[in-house]
Short mmCIF file of N, CA and C in Angstrom, two decimals:
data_model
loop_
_atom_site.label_atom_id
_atom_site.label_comp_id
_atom_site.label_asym_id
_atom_site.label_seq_id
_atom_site.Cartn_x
_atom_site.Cartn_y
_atom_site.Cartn_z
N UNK A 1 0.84 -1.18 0.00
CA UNK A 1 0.00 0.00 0.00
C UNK A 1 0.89 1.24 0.00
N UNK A 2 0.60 2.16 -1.11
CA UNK A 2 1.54 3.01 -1.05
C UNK A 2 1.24 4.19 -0.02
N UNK A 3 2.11 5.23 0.37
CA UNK A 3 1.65 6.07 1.52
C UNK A 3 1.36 7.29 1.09
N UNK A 4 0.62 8.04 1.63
CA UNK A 4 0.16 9.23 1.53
C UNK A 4 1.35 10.21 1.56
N UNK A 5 1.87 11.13 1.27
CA UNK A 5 2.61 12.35 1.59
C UNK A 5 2.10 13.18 2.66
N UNK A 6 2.54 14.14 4.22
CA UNK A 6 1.90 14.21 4.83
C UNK A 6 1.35 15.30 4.02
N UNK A 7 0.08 16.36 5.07
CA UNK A 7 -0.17 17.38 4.27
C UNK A 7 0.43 18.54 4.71
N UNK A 8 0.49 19.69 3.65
CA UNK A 8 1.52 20.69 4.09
C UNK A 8 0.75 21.83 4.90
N UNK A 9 1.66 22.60 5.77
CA UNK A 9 0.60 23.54 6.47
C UNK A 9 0.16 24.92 5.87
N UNK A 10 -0.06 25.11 4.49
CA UNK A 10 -0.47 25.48 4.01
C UNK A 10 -1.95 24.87 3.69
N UNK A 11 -2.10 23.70 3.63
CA UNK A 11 -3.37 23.25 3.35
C UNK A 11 -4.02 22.94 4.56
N UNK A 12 -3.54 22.58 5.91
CA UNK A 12 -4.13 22.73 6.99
C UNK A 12 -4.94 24.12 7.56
N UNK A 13 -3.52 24.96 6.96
CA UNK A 13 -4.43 26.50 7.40
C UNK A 13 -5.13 26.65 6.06
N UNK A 14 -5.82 26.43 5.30
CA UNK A 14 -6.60 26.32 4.09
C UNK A 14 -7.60 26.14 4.97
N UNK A 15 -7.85 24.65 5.30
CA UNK A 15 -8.90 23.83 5.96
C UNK A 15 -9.61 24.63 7.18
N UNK A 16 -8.52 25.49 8.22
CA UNK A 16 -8.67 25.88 9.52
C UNK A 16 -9.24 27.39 8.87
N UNK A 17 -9.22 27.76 8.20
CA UNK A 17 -9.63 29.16 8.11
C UNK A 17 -11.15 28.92 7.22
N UNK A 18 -11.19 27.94 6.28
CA UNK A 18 -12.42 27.73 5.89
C UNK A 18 -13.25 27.24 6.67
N UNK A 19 -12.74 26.45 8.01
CA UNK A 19 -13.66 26.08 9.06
C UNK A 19 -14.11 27.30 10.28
N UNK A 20 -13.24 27.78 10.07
CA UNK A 20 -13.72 29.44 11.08
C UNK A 20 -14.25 30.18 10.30
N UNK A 21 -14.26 30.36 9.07
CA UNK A 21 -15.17 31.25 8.16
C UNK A 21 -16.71 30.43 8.09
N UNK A 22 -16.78 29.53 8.12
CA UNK A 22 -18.23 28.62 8.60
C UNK A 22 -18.47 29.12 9.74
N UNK A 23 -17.98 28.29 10.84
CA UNK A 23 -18.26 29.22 12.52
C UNK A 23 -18.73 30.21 12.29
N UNK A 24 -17.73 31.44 11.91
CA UNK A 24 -18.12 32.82 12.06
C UNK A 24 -19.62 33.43 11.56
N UNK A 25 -19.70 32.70 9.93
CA UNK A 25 -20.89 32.80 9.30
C UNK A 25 -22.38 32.56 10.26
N UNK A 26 -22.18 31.38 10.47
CA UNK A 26 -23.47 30.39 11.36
C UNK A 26 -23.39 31.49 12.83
N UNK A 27 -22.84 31.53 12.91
CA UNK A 27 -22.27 32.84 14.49
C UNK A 27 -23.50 34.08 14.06
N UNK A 28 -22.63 34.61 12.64
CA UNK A 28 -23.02 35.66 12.66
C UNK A 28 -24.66 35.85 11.78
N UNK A 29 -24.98 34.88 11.38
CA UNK A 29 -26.48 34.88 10.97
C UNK A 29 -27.60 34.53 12.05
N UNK A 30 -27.35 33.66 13.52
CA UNK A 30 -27.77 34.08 14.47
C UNK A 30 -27.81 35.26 15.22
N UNK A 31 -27.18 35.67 15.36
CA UNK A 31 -26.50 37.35 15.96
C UNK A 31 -26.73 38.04 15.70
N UNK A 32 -27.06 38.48 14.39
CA UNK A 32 -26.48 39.85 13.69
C UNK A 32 -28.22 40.56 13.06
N UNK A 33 -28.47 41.41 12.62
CA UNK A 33 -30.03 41.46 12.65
C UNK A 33 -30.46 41.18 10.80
N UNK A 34 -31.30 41.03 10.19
CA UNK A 34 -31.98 40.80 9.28
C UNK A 34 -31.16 40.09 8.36
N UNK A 35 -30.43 41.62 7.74
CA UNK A 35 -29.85 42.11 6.34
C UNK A 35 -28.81 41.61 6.50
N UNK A 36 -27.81 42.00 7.56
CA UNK A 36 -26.62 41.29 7.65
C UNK A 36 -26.42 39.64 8.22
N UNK A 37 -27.60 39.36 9.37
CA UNK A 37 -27.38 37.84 9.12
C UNK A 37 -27.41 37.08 7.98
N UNK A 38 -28.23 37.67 7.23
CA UNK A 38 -28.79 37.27 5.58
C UNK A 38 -27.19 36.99 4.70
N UNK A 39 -26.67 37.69 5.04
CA UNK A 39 -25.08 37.94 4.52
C UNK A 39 -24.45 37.01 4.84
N UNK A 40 -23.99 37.10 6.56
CA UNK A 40 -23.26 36.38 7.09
C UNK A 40 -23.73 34.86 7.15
N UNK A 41 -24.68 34.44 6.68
CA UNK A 41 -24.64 32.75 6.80
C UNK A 41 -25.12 32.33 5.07
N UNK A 42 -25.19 33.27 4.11
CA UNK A 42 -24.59 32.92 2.35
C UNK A 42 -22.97 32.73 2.72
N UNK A 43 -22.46 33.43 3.44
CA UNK A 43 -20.84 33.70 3.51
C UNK A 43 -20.55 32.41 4.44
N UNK A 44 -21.22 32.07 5.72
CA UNK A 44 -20.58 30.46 5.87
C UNK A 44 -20.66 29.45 5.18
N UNK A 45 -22.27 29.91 4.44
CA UNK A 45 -22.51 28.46 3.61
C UNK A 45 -21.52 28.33 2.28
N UNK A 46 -20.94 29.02 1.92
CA UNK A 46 -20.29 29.49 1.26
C UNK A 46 -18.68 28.64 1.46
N UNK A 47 -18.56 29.59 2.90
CA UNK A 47 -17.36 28.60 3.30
C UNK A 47 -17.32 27.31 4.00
N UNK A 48 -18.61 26.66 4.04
CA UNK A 48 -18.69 25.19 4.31
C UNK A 48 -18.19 24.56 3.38
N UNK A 49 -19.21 24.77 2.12
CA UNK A 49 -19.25 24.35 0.66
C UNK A 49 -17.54 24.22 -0.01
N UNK A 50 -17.09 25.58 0.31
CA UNK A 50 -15.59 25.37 -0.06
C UNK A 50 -14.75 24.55 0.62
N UNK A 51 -15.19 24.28 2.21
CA UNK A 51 -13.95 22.94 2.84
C UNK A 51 -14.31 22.44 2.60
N UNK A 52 -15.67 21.36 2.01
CA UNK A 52 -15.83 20.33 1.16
C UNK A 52 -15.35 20.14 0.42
N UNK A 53 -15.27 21.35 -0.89
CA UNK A 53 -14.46 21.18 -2.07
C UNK A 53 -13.06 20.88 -1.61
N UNK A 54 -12.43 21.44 -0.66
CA UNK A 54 -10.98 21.49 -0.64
C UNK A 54 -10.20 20.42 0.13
N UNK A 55 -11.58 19.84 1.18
CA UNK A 55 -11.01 18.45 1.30
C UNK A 55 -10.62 17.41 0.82
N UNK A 56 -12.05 17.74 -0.30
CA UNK A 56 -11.93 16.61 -1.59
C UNK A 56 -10.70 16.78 -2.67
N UNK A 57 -10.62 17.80 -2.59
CA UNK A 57 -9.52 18.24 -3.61
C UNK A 57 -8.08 17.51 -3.00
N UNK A 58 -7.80 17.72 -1.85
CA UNK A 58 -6.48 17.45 -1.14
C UNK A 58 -6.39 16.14 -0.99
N UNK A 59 -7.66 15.30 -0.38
CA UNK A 59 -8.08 14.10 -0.46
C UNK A 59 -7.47 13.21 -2.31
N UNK A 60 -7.65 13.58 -3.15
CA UNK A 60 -7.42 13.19 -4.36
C UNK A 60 -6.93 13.76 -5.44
N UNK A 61 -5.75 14.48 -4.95
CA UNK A 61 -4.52 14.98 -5.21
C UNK A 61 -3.71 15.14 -4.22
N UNK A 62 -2.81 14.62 -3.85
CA UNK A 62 -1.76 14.42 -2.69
C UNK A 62 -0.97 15.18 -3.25
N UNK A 63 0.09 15.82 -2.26
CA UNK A 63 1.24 16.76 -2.49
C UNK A 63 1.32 17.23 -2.88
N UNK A 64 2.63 17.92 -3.63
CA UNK A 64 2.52 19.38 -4.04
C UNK A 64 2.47 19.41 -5.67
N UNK A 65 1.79 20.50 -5.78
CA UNK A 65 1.50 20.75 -7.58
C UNK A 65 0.14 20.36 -7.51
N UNK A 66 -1.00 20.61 -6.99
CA UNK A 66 -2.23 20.75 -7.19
C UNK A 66 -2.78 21.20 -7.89
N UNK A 67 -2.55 22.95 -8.09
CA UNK A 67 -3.46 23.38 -9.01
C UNK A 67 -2.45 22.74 -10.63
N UNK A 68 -1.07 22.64 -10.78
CA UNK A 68 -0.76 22.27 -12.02
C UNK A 68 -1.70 20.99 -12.66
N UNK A 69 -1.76 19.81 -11.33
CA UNK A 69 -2.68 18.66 -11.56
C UNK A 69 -3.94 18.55 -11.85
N UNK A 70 -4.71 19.54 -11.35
CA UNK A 70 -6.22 20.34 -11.83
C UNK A 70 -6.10 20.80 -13.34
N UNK A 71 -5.01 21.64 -13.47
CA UNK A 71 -5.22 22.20 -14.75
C UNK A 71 -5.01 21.15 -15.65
N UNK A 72 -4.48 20.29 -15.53
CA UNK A 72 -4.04 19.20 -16.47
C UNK A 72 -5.20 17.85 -16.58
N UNK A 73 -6.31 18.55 -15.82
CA UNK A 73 -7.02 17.49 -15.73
C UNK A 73 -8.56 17.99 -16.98
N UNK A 74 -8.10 16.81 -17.89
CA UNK A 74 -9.41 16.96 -18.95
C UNK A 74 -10.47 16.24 -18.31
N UNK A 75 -11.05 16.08 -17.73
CA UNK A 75 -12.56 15.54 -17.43
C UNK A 75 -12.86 16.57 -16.50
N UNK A 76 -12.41 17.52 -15.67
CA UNK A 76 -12.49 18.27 -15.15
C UNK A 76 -12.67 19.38 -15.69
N UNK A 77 -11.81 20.35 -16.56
CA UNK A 77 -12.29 21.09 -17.73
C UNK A 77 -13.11 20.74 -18.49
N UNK A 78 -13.61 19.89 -19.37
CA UNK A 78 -14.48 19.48 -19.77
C UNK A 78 -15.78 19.19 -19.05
N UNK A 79 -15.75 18.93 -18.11
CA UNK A 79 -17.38 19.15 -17.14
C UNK A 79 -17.51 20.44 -16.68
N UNK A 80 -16.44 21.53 -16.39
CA UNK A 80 -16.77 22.74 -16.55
C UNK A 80 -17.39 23.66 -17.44
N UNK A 81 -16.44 23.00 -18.71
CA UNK A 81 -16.79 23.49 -20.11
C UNK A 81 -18.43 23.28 -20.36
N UNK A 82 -18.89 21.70 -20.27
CA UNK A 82 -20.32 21.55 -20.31
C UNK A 82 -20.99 22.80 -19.78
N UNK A 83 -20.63 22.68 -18.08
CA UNK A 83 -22.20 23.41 -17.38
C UNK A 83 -21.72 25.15 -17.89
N UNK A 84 -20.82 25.35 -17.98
CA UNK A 84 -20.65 26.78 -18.82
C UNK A 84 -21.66 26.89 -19.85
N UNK A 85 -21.45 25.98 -20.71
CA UNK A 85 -22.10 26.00 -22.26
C UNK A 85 -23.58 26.19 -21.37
N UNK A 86 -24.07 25.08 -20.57
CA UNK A 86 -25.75 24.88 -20.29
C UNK A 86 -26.11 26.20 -19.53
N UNK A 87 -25.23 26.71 -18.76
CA UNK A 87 -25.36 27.77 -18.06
C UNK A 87 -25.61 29.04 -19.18
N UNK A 88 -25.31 29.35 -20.22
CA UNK A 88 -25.29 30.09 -21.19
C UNK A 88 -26.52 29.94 -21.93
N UNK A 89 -26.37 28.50 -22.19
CA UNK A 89 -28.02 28.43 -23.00
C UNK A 89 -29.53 28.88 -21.66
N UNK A 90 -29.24 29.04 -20.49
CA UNK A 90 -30.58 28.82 -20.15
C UNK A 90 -30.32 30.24 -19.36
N UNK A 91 -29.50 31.35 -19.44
CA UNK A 91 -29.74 32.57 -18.76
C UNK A 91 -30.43 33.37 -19.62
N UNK A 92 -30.25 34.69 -18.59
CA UNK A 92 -31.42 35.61 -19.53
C UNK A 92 -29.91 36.70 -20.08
N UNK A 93 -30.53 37.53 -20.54
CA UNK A 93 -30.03 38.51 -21.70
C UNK A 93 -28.70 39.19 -21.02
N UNK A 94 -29.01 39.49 -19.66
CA UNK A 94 -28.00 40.54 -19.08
C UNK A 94 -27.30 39.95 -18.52
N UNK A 95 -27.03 38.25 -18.57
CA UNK A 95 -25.77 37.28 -17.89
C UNK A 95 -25.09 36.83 -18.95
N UNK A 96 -25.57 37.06 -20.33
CA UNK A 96 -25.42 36.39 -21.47
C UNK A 96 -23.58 36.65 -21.49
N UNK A 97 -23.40 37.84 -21.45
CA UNK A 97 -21.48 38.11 -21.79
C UNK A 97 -21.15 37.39 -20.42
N UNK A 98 -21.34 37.27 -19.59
CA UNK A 98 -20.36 36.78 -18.36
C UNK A 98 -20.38 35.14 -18.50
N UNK A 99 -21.36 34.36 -19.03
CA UNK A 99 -21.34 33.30 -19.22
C UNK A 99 -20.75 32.59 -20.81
N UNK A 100 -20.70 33.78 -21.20
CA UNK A 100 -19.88 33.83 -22.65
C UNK A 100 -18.26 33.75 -22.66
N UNK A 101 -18.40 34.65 -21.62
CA UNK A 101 -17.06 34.17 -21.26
C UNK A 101 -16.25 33.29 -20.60
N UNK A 102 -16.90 33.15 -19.53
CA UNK A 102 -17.02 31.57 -18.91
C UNK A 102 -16.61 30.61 -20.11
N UNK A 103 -17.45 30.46 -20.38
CA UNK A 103 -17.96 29.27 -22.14
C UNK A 103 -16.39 29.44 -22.13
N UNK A 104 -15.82 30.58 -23.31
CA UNK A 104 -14.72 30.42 -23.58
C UNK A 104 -13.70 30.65 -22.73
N UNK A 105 -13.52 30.73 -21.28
CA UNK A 105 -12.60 30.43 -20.81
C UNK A 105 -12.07 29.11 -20.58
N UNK A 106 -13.64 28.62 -20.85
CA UNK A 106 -13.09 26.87 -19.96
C UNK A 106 -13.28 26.06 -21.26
N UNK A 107 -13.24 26.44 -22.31
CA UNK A 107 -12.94 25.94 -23.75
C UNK A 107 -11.61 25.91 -23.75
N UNK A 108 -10.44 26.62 -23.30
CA UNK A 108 -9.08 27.20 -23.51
C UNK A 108 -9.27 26.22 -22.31
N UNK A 109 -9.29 26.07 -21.24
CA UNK A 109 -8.78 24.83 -19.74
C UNK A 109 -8.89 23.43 -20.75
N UNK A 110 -10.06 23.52 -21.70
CA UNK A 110 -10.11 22.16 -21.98
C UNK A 110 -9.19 21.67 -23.16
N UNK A 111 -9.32 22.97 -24.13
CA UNK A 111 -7.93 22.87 -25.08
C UNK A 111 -7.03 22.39 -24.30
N UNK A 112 -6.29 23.11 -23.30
CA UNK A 112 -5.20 23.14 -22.35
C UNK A 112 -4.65 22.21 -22.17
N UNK A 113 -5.60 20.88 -21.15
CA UNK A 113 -5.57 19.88 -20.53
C UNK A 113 -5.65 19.16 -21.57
N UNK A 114 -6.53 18.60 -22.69
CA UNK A 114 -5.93 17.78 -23.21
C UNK A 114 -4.97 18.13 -24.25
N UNK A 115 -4.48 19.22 -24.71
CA UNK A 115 -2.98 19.39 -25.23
C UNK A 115 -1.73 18.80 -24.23
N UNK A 116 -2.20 18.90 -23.17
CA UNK A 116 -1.60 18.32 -21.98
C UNK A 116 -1.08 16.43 -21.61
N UNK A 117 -1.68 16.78 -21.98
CA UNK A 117 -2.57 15.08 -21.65
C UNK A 117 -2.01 14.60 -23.43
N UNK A 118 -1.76 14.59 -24.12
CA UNK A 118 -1.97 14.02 -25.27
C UNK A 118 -0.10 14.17 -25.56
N UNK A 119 0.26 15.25 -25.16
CA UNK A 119 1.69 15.33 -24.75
C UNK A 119 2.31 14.78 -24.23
N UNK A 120 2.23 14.33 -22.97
CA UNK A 120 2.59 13.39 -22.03
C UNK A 120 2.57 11.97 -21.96
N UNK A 121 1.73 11.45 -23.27
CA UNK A 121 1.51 10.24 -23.47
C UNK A 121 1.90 10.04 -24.35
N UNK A 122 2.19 10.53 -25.44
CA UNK A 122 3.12 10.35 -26.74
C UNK A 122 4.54 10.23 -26.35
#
């Protein structure tokens, strides 16, 4: 069984600050009155949602060079690329350029990755 690499404390304080930005949120949407609790617990849920992502992320990419390993990853760009495209077809008029761009940003991740990928295996 091969071993894990430990993790670096950069990604611990990743983890520890996205878990106090939850706290704080859930804190401060009890606490705080209407408008701003309204704020402050989009902003934990927010940062719940992201230590999920980033557990998972660390969880199944070990060590260092993460984001290089993300970018290099075509099924990943490419399922971005999708909900971009679907995200585009089903907004209304005044999201239309921001999801346009989206579209073609993550057209270029997906070029990217598998120019990547097709390199490395040849």
């Amino acid at each position: 069984m091969e071993r894990r690499p430990p993790w670096s404390d950069r990604r611990r304080r990743t983890l520890l600050v996205l878990a106090a930005g939850g706290v704080a949120g859930g804190l401060g949407a009890i606490g705080l009155p209407d408008r701003f609790g309204l704020t402050a617990a989009a902003i934990g849920a927010l940062s719940g949602f992201l230590l999920v992502a980033a557990t998972v992320v660390f969880v199944v990419v070990p060590g260092p060079g993460t984001a290089g390993t993300l970018a290099r990853s075509a099924p990943l760009a490419g399922a971005v690329l999708v909900v971009a495209v679907l995200l585009l077809f089903s907004t209304s008029a005044e999201l239309r350029r921001v999801w346009s761009l989206t579209a073609v940003a993550a057209a270029g991740w997906t070029a990217y990755a598998v120019w990547q990928t097709r390199r490395h295996e040849g």
